[in-house]
Each structure stands twice: as C-alpha cells, then as structure tokens.
Coordinates of C-alpha atoms in Angstrom, one line a residue:
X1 CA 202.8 61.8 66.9
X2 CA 202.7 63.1 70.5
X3 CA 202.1 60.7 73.0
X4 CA 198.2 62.0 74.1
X5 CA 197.3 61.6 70.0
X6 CA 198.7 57.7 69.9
X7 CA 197.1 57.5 73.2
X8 CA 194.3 58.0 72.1
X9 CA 194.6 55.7 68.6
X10 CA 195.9 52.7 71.2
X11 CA 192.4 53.5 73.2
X12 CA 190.2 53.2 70.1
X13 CA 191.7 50.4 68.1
X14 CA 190.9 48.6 71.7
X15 CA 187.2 49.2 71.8
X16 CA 187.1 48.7 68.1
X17 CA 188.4 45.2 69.1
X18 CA 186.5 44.5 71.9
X19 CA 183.2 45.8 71.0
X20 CA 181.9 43.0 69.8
X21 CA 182.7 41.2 72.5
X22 CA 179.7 43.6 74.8
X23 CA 177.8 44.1 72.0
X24 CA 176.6 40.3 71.4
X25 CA 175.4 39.5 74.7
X26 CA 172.8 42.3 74.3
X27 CA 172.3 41.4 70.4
X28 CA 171.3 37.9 71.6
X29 CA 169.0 38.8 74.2
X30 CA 167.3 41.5 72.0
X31 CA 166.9 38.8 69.5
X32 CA 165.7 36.0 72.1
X33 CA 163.4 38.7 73.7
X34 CA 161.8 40.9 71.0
X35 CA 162.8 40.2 67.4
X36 CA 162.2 36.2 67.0
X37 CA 158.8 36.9 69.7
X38 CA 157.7 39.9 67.0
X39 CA 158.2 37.6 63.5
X40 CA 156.6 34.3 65.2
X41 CA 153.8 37.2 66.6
X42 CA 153.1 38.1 63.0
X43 CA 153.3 34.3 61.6
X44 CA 150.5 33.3 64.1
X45 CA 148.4 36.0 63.2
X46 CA 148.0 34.2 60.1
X47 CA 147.1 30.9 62.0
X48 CA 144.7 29.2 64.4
X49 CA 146.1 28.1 67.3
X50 CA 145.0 26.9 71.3
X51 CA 149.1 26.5 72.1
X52 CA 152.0 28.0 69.8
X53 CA 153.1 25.1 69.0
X54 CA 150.0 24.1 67.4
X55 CA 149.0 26.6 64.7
X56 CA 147.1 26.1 61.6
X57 CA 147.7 28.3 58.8
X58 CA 144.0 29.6 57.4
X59 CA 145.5 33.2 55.4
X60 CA 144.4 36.2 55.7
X61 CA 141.0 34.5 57.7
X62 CA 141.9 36.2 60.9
X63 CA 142.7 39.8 59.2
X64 CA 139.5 39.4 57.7
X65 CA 137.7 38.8 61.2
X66 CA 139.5 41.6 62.7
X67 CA 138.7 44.3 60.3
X68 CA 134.8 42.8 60.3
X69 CA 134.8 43.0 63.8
X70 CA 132.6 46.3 65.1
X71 CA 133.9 46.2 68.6
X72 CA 137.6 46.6 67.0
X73 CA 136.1 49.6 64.9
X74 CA 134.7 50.8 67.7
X75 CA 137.5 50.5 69.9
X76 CA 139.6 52.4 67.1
X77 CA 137.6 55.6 66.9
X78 CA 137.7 55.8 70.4
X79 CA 141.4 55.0 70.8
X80 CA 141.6 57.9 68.0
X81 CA 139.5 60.9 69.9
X82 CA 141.6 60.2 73.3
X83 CA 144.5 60.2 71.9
X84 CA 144.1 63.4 69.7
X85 CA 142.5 64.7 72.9
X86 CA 144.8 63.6 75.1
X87 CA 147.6 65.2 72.8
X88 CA 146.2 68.9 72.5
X89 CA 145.7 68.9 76.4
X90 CA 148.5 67.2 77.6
X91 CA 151.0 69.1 75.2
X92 CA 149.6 72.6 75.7
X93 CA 149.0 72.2 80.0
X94 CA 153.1 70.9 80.0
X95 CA 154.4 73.4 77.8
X96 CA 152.8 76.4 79.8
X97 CA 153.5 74.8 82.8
X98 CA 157.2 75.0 81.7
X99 CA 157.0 78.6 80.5
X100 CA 155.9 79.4 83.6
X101 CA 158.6 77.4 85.9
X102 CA 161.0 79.2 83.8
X103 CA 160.1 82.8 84.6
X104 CA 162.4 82.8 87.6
X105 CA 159.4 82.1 90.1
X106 CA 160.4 81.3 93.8
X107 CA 160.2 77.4 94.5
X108 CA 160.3 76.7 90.7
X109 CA 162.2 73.4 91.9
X110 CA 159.2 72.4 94.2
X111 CA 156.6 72.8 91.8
X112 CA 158.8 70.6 89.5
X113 CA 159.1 67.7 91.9
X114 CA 155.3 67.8 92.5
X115 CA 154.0 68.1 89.1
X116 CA 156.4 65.2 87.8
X117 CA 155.8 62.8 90.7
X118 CA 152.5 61.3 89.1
X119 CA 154.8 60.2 86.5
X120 CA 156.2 57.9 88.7
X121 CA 153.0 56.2 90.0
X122 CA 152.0 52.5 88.1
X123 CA 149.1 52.8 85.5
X124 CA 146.8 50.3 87.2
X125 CA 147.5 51.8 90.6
X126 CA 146.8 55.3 89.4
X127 CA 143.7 53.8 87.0
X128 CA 142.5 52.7 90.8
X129 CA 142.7 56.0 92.5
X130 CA 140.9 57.7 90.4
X131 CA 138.3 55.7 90.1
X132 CA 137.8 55.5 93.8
X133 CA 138.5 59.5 93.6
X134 CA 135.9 60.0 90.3
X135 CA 133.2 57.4 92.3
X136 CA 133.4 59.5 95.3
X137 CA 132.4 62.4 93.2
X138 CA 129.8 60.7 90.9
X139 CA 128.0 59.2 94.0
X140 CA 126.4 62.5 94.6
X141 CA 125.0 62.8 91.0
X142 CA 123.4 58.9 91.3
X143 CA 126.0 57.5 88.6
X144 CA 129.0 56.3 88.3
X145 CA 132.3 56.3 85.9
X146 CA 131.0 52.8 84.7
X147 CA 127.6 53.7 83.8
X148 CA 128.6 56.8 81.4
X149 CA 130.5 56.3 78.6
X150 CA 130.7 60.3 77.8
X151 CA 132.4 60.3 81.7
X152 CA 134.1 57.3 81.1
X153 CA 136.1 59.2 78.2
X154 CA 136.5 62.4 79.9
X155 CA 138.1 60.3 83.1
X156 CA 140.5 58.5 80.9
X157 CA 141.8 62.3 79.5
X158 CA 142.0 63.6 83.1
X159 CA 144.1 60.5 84.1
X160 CA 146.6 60.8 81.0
X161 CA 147.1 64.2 81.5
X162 CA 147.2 64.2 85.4
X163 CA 149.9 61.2 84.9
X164 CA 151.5 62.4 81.4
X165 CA 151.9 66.2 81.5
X166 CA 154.8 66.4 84.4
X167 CA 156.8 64.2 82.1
X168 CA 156.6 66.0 78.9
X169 CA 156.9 69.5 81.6
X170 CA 160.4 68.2 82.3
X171 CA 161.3 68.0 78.1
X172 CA 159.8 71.2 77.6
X173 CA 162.1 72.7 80.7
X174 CA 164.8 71.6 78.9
X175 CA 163.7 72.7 75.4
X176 CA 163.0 76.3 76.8
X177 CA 166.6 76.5 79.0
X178 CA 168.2 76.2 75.5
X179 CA 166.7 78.7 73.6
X180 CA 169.6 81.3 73.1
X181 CA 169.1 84.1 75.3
X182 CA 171.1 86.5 72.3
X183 CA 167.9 85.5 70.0
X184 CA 165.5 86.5 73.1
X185 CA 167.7 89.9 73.7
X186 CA 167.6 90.9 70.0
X187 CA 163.8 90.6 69.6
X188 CA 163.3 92.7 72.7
X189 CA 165.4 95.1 71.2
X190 CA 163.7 94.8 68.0
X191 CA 160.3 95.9 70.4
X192 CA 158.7 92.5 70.2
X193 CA 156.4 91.7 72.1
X194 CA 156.0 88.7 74.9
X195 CA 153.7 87.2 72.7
X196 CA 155.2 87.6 70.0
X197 CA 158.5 86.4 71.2
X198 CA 157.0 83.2 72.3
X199 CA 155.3 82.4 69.1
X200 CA 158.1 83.8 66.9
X201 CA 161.5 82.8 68.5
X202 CA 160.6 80.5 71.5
X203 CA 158.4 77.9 70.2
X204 CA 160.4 77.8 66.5
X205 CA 163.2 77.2 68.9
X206 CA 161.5 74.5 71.1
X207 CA 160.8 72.3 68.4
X208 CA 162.6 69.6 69.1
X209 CA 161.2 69.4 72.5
X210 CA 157.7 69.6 71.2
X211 CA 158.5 66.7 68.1
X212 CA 159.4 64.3 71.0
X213 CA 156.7 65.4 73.3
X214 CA 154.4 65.3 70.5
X215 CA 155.7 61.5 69.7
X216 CA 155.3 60.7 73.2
X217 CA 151.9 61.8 74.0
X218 CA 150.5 60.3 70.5
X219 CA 151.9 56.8 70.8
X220 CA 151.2 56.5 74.3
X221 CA 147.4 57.7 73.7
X222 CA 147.1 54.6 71.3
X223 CA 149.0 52.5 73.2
X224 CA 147.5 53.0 76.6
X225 CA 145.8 49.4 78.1
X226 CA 146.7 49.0 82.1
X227 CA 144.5 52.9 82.9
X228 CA 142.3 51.8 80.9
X229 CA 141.5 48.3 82.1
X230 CA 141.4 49.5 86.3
X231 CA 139.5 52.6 85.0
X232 CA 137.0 51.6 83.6
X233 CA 137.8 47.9 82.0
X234 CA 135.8 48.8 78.9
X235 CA 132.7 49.6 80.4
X236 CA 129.7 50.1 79.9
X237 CA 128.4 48.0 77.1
X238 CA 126.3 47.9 74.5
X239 CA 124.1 45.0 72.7
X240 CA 124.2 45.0 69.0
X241 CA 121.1 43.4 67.3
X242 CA 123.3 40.1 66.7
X243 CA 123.6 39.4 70.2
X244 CA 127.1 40.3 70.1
X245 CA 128.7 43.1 72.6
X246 CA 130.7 46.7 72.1
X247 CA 132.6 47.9 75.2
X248 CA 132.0 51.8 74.6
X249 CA 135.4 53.1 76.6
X250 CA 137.2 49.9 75.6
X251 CA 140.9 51.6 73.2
X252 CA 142.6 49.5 71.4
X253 CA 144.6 47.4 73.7
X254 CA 142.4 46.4 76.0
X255 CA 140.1 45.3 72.9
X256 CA 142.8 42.9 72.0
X257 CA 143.8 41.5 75.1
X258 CA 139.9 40.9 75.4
X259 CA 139.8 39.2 71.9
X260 CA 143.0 36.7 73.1
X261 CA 142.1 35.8 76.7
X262 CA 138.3 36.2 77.0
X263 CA 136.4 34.7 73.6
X264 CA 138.4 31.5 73.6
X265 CA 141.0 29.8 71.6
X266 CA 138.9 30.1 68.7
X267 CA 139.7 33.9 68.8
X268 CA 143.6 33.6 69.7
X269 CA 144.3 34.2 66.0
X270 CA 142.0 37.0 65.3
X271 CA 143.6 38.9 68.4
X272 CA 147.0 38.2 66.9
X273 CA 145.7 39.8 64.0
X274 CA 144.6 43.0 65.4
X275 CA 148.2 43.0 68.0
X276 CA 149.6 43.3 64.1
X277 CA 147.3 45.7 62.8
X278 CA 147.9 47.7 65.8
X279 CA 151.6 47.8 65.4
X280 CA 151.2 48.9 61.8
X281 CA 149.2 51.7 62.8
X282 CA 151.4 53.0 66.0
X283 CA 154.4 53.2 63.8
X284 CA 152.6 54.4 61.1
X285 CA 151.4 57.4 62.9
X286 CA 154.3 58.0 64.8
X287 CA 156.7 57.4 61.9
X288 CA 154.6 60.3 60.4
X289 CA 154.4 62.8 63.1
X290 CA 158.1 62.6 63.5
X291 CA 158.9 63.1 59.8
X292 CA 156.5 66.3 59.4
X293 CA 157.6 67.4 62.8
X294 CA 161.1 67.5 62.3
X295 CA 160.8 69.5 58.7
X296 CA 160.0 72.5 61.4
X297 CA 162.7 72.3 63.4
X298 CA 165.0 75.0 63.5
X299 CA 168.8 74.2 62.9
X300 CA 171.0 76.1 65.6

C-alpha cells in the first residue's frame, strides 16, 4: 500500500469515528426544533386547547370543522389558481430570460444582478411596495387593490413573479451552461432549426433545472402567507347568508393563521387542523410533481 492510499484509509476511519460526534449536536436541535414541534402539531389538531399544555382530545371534531368550513374551501381554490398561475408565468418569463442571458449579449452579468436582486427583498416589505406602487396606480381609476378581488389576484401574480422569476433565472442559467455544446453542434449539422434545437435538445436537456424550478414555484405558490397578508391581508370580504365571512384573496396560509389568532381559542384546534391538512397537501403535490418530473429527465 503506498503511503497516499493508507493516507487516505487513516483520513476516513477518522471521520468515520468522529462523525457522530458533529452529527448529534445538529440531530438534537433538528429534533428540539422541528420533529417533536411537527408530531405534538399533529396531536393537537386532534384537541381543543387555549395553552398547549391544556388540550382536550374531541377526534376527528376539528378535521370535520375544517373541511366544513367555506372560507377554508374558498381560500383553497384560490391558493390553487395562483399557484398554477403563478407557475406557468414565473417558469416560462425565467427560462426565456435565461435563454436570452445566455446568447452572449453584452452586460449579460448586469442584467443578472438586476433581475435576481428582488429575490433578496423580505416578502412583507416587498408585499408593501407594491401596494403603495399598485394604489398609486388604482387611484386614478377610483379603486383600489383592496376593493377588487379580480385585481387583488392579478397583484399577488405580479408580485410572485417580480420577486420569484430572477431566482429560478439563476437555475435555469445553470441548467442551460450545461447542455453539451457537441449535442447543440450535431443538430446544427443535422440542419435543425433554433426552434427546433430548443425544444428538441435544450429543454430535454434542462430538465433537471425545470423539475426543481417547477418544485420551487409550486410549493412556494401554496405556501406563500407574509405577500399575501401586507398585500392585500385577505381582502375584500364577502358576507355569506349565515352571518359568517369569506376573505376573497385570502390563500391558504393566511386563512389559517386567521383561524388560530383571530376567532379565539375556540378555533385553535380547528386551525391546527387545517396547518395539518395543509402539509398533507404541499407534500402531496410536490411529492408528485417531482416524481413525474423526473421520469423526463434525460440521463447524461
């Protein structure tokens, strides 16, 4: 055995050994801070409770409240058609984007930078601006972002994809720089097209980036709460015929943070209920896109 190859054995018996050592700290804290927080989430949403450490168990009571409940269905749908929207837009605008910046254009760099900066403002800051920037606007037409609901929705795309699409840009970049430039060569040679390239060797070849972007874009869509609540904070509002109340721009989020912190105690456990639900349906969703994704990825 040379001396480099038992080197190298001495070097990872050690980690082996120590491992553990750096790996528990973190497995502790993990534990402490998400997994025992995420089963005693799921326990209570099968309670009643004012403080944690007073729950009453009533079943499946609070599931059964949740699923009744027509601002939660409400809030669904909606949290559905932004995020499909939200999706499409955000995916197609960031992948052209980085087709372009690719195409050896002067200042490619620059425009970079300035199309990934948004990324890098806080959601209830950027919810902020542009509702200042869409009321500034809307005061011209007599209305305003919180009297539309139609407006309301198309301001919460704008703001996703304004905030969202230099992010996934940056993925895409990275997807496209590692297309093989023989595969590009022999289809030119073949007489292909641009077009046709893209669709037929490019994209195939960008999967990857798109199966992450697409991942990205979806479960952020559903999961989106602090835009949301400085955008437009749910409203406006309609009254049902029961006296009870549907916030028409109110996703998913922001309806259960409502249910937990503005009905009462009463309603603690029904919004635990729909926190679970929600989590169900996030993974669900993305657990699917990733699996149907991938099956169309090209191995290199």
């Amino acid at each position: 055995m040379t001396k480099k190859a038992k080197g190298g054995s001495i070097r990872q018996s050690s980690i082996r050994r120590w491992a553990p050592l750096f790996i528990c700290p973190v497995f502790v804290a993990f534990c402490i801070g998400f997994v025992w927080p995420f089963i005693q989430g799921i326990y209570l949403s099968f309670c009643n409770f004012k403080l944690v450490s007073k729950a009453t168990f009533v079943g499946l009571d609070n599931y059964v409240q949740a699923l009744a409940d027509a601002s939660f269905a409400h809030s669904f749908w909606y949290t559905a058609a932004t995020a499909i929207v939200s999706l499409v837009l955000i995916n197609v605008i960031a992948f052209a984007v980085a087709y372009a910046l690719t195409q050896n254009l002067k200042g490619s760099n620059i425009f970079r930078t300035i199309f990934f900066m948004p990324n890098l403002i806080g959601g209830i800051v950027l919810g902020y601006i542009w509702s200042m920037i869409f009321d500034g606007i809307l005061q011209a037409y007599s209305t305003s972002i919180l009297l539309d609901s139609t407006l309301g929705f198309w301001g919460l795309i704008i703001l996703m994809c304004w905030q969202q699409i230099g992010y996934m840009m940056i993925i895409y970049i990275a997807g496209l720089q590692a297309v093989p430039e023989d595969m590009i060569e022999a289809a030119k040679i073949d007489g292909a097209t641009k077009l046709q390239t893209l669709f037929k060797v490019i994209i195939p070849n960008v999967m990857p980036s798109i199966t992450i972007c697409t991942f990205l874009s979806l479960t952020n869509g559903f999961k989106l709460f602090d835009q949301n609540l400085a955008l437009t904070g749910g409203l406006p509002f309609i009254i049902q015929p029961d006296g009870g109340t549907i916030n028409t721009t109110e996703m998913l989020a922001l309806n259960i943070y409502n249910t937990f912190y503005t009905s009462g105690a009463a309603t603690r456990g029904v919004a635990q209920a729909k926190a679970v639900l929600f989590f169900v349906l996030v993974a669900g969703l993305g657990l699917a896109q990733l699996a149907y994704t991938r099956k169309r990825e090209v191995q290199q």
